[in-house]
């Protein structure tokens, strides 16, 4: 039986181990080491995230290639990266000031000699509230440690949100894989996830208000348990509650609102690839027909080519148009193979011929709205890696001027009919006049 005067496990009077005291006193060393090393890696992370998005969009499940799940997850990770970079940079700056003050406290043990500066009394009170370095060093130490903890907390909050999205997307991908004919039932999942996520976010914004409501807290407990694991909450919630419980509530709520607002702005910028300031200017939305997408043109795209279709340039100076159509491997089982009756033909038709026939049926091209026969060749492009179909279109019959090339996917309905869907429109300007084919007449023969 425990003694009554024995401190409880969670009592603040519990004696702190000696090793922990030493670590607390020397915490600046691992802080600087972690901040410096991690910062270097964080600046390399955006390029890796772009490669990850490219893989998810082109070589992963249909839920990524046909939806926006990949863009949402990558946007959240980029926002988390920005917060961690900003926090660690502020932390290193403050630690640099702290190191400078520690060094000066050794050189000038009496701190600032205010009497030799001969400033006015009001300036002395404003600038030198404490002329000794010691108190400033202690205060800056507290700020630096808090900044490091807050940076990690903000990063983990967004990483937890990304993990939650990843789990949801994985479940959706599994459902579509095992039950491709029951995809319509997933529409009921959005409002359910929205309500559960909204309740969890509301509890976060109100500093745990829902946990304090007597009857509602019992209903909320199972939701909280599940969402805690899905958002990796056990890894960072003690940091969160340690911060909000030691500061005024209005300060904590204000800090959370600022964090949420900035996060939403950053997310919209990464997700939509738009500058928020564009709303103040005359700009066209991404869905406007008059908008040219740079990724469609090799001379404009750089390292971010379109994931649908590409041509060499926006200006074509010859009578041949080179076209590269990016293959969506995630569409093969559900859309492409049923369209060409792949299963029934694979034993009787040459494999290479069958594959090209299936792809040719699914990916169709139109020039100025007129379907064209494309003789496709299968190829692979590097930097970034893209697998797809290459063809060369004769455009000698087109007049000089502006034209457009359209790419459509041929989706097969359950009743066997085909539903074409235009997925890309590429504008280009032809500089040569149309070639006139001479008409043979009897007089010309004479």
Tab-separated table of C-alpha atoms in Angstrom, residues 50-270:
chain	number	residue	atom	x	y	z
A	50	UNK	CA	7.244	16.722	-57.058
A	51	UNK	CA	8.692	13.345	-58.023
A	52	UNK	CA	6.331	11.628	-55.590
A	53	UNK	CA	3.338	13.409	-57.108
A	54	UNK	CA	4.490	12.413	-60.585
A	55	UNK	CA	4.675	8.775	-59.494
A	56	UNK	CA	1.255	8.849	-57.822
A	57	UNK	CA	-0.339	10.493	-60.844
A	58	UNK	CA	1.144	8.227	-63.524
A	59	UNK	CA	2.071	4.890	-61.969
A	60	UNK	CA	-0.205	4.476	-58.970
A	61	UNK	CA	-3.890	3.766	-58.301
A	62	UNK	CA	-6.771	5.265	-60.228
A	63	UNK	CA	-7.848	7.332	-57.224
A	64	UNK	CA	-4.661	9.372	-57.718
A	65	UNK	CA	-4.588	9.610	-61.518
A	66	UNK	CA	-8.274	10.418	-62.028
A	67	UNK	CA	-8.845	12.569	-58.940
A	68	UNK	CA	-7.086	15.228	-56.906
A	69	UNK	CA	-5.934	13.099	-53.983
A	70	UNK	CA	-2.286	13.267	-55.054
A	71	UNK	CA	-2.387	17.061	-55.346
A	72	UNK	CA	-4.029	17.426	-51.917
A	73	UNK	CA	-1.540	15.169	-50.129
A	74	UNK	CA	1.493	16.776	-51.776
A	75	UNK	CA	0.131	20.275	-51.051
A	76	UNK	CA	-0.255	19.440	-47.337
A	77	UNK	CA	3.296	18.056	-47.204
A	78	UNK	CA	4.639	21.203	-48.880
A	79	UNK	CA	2.832	23.417	-46.375
A	80	UNK	CA	4.252	21.346	-43.510
A	81	UNK	CA	7.698	21.752	-45.033
A	82	UNK	CA	7.279	25.535	-45.205
A	83	UNK	CA	6.241	25.751	-41.550
A	84	UNK	CA	9.177	23.616	-40.420
A	85	UNK	CA	11.672	25.607	-42.503
A	86	UNK	CA	10.312	28.897	-41.154
A	87	UNK	CA	10.319	27.673	-37.563
A	88	UNK	CA	13.828	26.250	-37.692
A	89	UNK	CA	15.197	29.383	-39.372
A	90	UNK	CA	13.702	31.552	-36.608
A	91	UNK	CA	15.074	29.134	-34.028
A	92	UNK	CA	18.601	29.281	-35.475
A	93	UNK	CA	18.443	33.073	-35.589
A	94	UNK	CA	17.392	33.281	-31.946
A	95	UNK	CA	19.999	30.717	-30.936
A	96	UNK	CA	22.664	32.791	-32.685
A	97	UNK	CA	21.637	35.799	-30.596
A	98	UNK	CA	21.651	33.578	-27.503
A	99	UNK	CA	25.193	32.351	-28.245
A	100	UNK	CA	26.343	35.950	-28.726
A	101	UNK	CA	24.919	36.988	-25.347
A	102	UNK	CA	26.444	33.945	-23.618
A	103	UNK	CA	29.855	34.884	-25.020
A	104	UNK	CA	29.497	38.520	-23.975
A	105	UNK	CA	28.380	37.498	-20.483
A	106	UNK	CA	31.766	35.792	-20.094
A	107	UNK	CA	33.736	38.756	-21.455
A	108	UNK	CA	31.728	41.507	-19.728
A	109	UNK	CA	30.579	40.037	-16.451
A	110	UNK	CA	28.813	43.239	-15.364
A	111	UNK	CA	26.794	43.459	-18.549
A	112	UNK	CA	26.079	46.829	-20.156
A	113	UNK	CA	27.768	49.820	-18.452
A	114	UNK	CA	24.823	52.194	-18.686
A	115	UNK	CA	26.660	55.036	-16.916
A	116	UNK	CA	29.207	55.384	-19.714
A	117	UNK	CA	26.533	55.707	-22.393
A	118	UNK	CA	25.046	58.829	-20.736
A	119	UNK	CA	21.594	58.418	-22.265
A	120	UNK	CA	18.485	60.102	-21.008
A	121	UNK	CA	16.530	58.421	-18.231
A	122	UNK	CA	13.586	57.579	-20.489
A	123	UNK	CA	15.903	55.827	-22.981
A	124	UNK	CA	17.630	53.931	-20.201
A	125	UNK	CA	14.262	52.631	-19.007
A	126	UNK	CA	13.243	51.708	-22.542
A	127	UNK	CA	16.440	50.055	-23.757
A	128	UNK	CA	18.092	48.811	-20.586
A	129	UNK	CA	15.370	47.438	-18.362
A	130	UNK	CA	17.933	44.880	-17.309
A	131	UNK	CA	21.567	45.728	-17.985
A	132	UNK	CA	22.736	42.248	-16.944
A	133	UNK	CA	23.067	39.583	-19.600
A	134	UNK	CA	22.013	36.693	-17.388
A	135	UNK	CA	18.298	37.393	-17.291
A	136	UNK	CA	18.204	38.082	-21.030
A	137	UNK	CA	19.997	34.792	-21.695
A	138	UNK	CA	17.544	32.843	-19.545
A	139	UNK	CA	14.561	34.486	-21.218
A	140	UNK	CA	15.976	33.868	-24.698
A	141	UNK	CA	16.669	30.261	-23.742
A	142	UNK	CA	12.979	29.796	-22.943
A	143	UNK	CA	11.927	31.426	-26.222
A	144	UNK	CA	14.320	29.275	-28.277
A	145	UNK	CA	13.155	26.024	-26.693
A	146	UNK	CA	9.519	27.013	-27.181
A	147	UNK	CA	10.147	27.981	-30.813
A	148	UNK	CA	11.732	24.606	-31.494
A	149	UNK	CA	8.790	22.794	-29.906
A	150	UNK	CA	6.214	24.896	-31.778
A	151	UNK	CA	7.963	24.255	-35.105
A	152	UNK	CA	7.847	20.524	-34.537
A	153	UNK	CA	4.214	20.743	-33.387
A	154	UNK	CA	3.050	22.611	-36.491
A	155	UNK	CA	4.873	20.161	-38.729
A	156	UNK	CA	3.388	17.143	-36.945
A	157	UNK	CA	-0.120	18.617	-37.063
A	158	UNK	CA	0.053	18.822	-40.853
A	159	UNK	CA	1.850	15.505	-41.160
A	160	UNK	CA	-0.961	13.963	-39.110
A	161	UNK	CA	-3.506	15.506	-41.444
A	162	UNK	CA	-1.602	14.113	-44.416
A	163	UNK	CA	-1.498	10.662	-42.812
A	164	UNK	CA	-5.268	10.836	-42.308
A	165	UNK	CA	-5.749	11.714	-45.986
A	166	UNK	CA	-3.429	8.894	-46.958
A	167	UNK	CA	-5.424	6.345	-44.976
A	168	UNK	CA	-8.694	7.556	-46.500
A	169	UNK	CA	-7.246	7.431	-50.020
A	170	UNK	CA	-5.842	3.942	-49.399
A	171	UNK	CA	-9.302	2.744	-48.349
A	172	UNK	CA	-10.848	4.350	-51.441
A	173	UNK	CA	-8.233	2.731	-53.682
A	174	UNK	CA	-8.884	-0.672	-52.091
A	175	UNK	CA	-12.636	-0.261	-52.556
A	176	UNK	CA	-12.263	0.695	-56.229
A	177	UNK	CA	-9.896	-2.214	-56.802
A	178	UNK	CA	-12.097	-4.900	-55.252
A	179	UNK	CA	-15.500	-3.353	-56.071
A	180	UNK	CA	-15.061	-1.350	-59.319
A	181	UNK	CA	-18.781	-1.563	-60.139
A	182	UNK	CA	-19.858	-0.049	-56.815
A	183	UNK	CA	-17.935	3.219	-56.975
A	184	UNK	CA	-21.176	5.237	-56.647
A	185	UNK	CA	-21.545	4.084	-53.044
A	186	UNK	CA	-18.454	6.102	-52.117
A	187	UNK	CA	-20.431	9.336	-52.481
A	188	UNK	CA	-21.926	8.768	-49.012
A	189	UNK	CA	-18.436	8.693	-47.509
A	190	UNK	CA	-17.675	12.393	-48.088
A	191	UNK	CA	-20.311	13.847	-45.712
A	192	UNK	CA	-19.480	11.258	-43.021
A	193	UNK	CA	-15.771	12.071	-43.129
A	194	UNK	CA	-16.603	15.772	-43.256
A	195	UNK	CA	-18.688	15.590	-40.078
A	196	UNK	CA	-16.163	13.480	-38.164
A	197	UNK	CA	-13.242	15.634	-39.277
A	198	UNK	CA	-15.160	18.825	-38.535
A	199	UNK	CA	-15.897	17.712	-34.968
A	200	UNK	CA	-12.240	16.836	-34.399
A	201	UNK	CA	-11.009	20.159	-35.805
A	202	UNK	CA	-13.574	22.069	-33.704
A	203	UNK	CA	-12.244	20.377	-30.584
A	204	UNK	CA	-8.721	21.389	-31.602
A	205	UNK	CA	-9.677	25.011	-32.246
A	206	UNK	CA	-11.540	25.318	-28.927
A	207	UNK	CA	-8.650	23.860	-26.900
A	208	UNK	CA	-10.511	20.668	-26.020
A	209	UNK	CA	-13.952	22.162	-25.365
A	210	UNK	CA	-15.802	19.036	-26.531
A	211	UNK	CA	-13.922	16.947	-23.956
A	212	UNK	CA	-15.359	19.110	-21.181
A	213	UNK	CA	-19.042	18.785	-22.138
A	214	UNK	CA	-20.461	16.133	-19.713
A	215	UNK	CA	-22.770	14.129	-21.970
A	216	UNK	CA	-21.226	14.885	-25.343
A	217	UNK	CA	-17.767	13.816	-24.163
A	218	UNK	CA	-18.930	10.171	-23.899
A	219	UNK	CA	-20.147	10.281	-27.497
A	220	UNK	CA	-16.974	12.041	-28.594
A	221	UNK	CA	-14.557	9.602	-26.903
A	222	UNK	CA	-14.587	6.843	-29.603
A	223	UNK	CA	-14.312	9.479	-32.351
A	224	UNK	CA	-11.367	11.048	-30.552
A	225	UNK	CA	-9.608	7.695	-30.099
A	226	UNK	CA	-9.882	6.793	-33.775
A	227	UNK	CA	-8.957	10.263	-35.035
A	228	UNK	CA	-6.023	10.450	-32.628
A	229	UNK	CA	-4.412	7.431	-34.215
A	230	UNK	CA	-5.321	8.480	-37.742
A	231	UNK	CA	-3.701	11.900	-37.197
A	232	UNK	CA	-0.660	10.605	-35.243
A	233	UNK	CA	-1.817	12.637	-32.230
A	234	UNK	CA	0.027	10.540	-29.583
A	235	UNK	CA	3.315	11.809	-31.023
A	236	UNK	CA	2.648	15.495	-30.351
A	237	UNK	CA	-0.423	16.075	-28.156
A	238	UNK	CA	1.617	16.537	-24.961
A	239	UNK	CA	3.489	19.342	-26.684
A	240	UNK	CA	0.170	20.868	-27.737
A	241	UNK	CA	-1.438	20.670	-24.296
A	242	UNK	CA	1.782	21.788	-22.613
A	243	UNK	CA	1.738	24.975	-24.689
A	244	UNK	CA	-1.973	25.816	-24.442
A	245	UNK	CA	-2.159	25.070	-20.700
A	246	UNK	CA	0.704	27.444	-19.833
A	247	UNK	CA	-0.498	30.467	-21.802
A	248	UNK	CA	-3.631	32.583	-21.754
A	249	UNK	CA	-6.481	30.962	-23.699
A	250	UNK	CA	-6.994	33.974	-25.947
A	251	UNK	CA	-3.345	33.839	-26.974
A	252	UNK	CA	-3.577	30.136	-27.775
A	253	UNK	CA	-6.789	30.564	-29.779
A	254	UNK	CA	-5.309	33.530	-31.666
A	255	UNK	CA	-2.153	31.555	-32.481
A	256	UNK	CA	-4.234	28.609	-33.728
A	257	UNK	CA	-6.384	30.876	-35.917
A	258	UNK	CA	-3.282	32.489	-37.420
A	259	UNK	CA	-1.799	29.041	-38.065
A	260	UNK	CA	-4.998	27.811	-39.725
A	261	UNK	CA	-5.380	30.942	-41.857
A	262	UNK	CA	-1.805	30.915	-43.133
A	263	UNK	CA	-2.020	27.168	-43.743
A	264	UNK	CA	-5.166	27.561	-45.847
A	265	UNK	CA	-3.516	30.290	-47.936
A	266	UNK	CA	-0.376	28.225	-48.465
A	267	UNK	CA	-2.415	25.122	-49.257
A	268	UNK	CA	-4.516	26.931	-51.850
A	269	UNK	CA	-1.351	28.292	-53.439
A	270	UNK	CA	0.306	24.859	-53.663
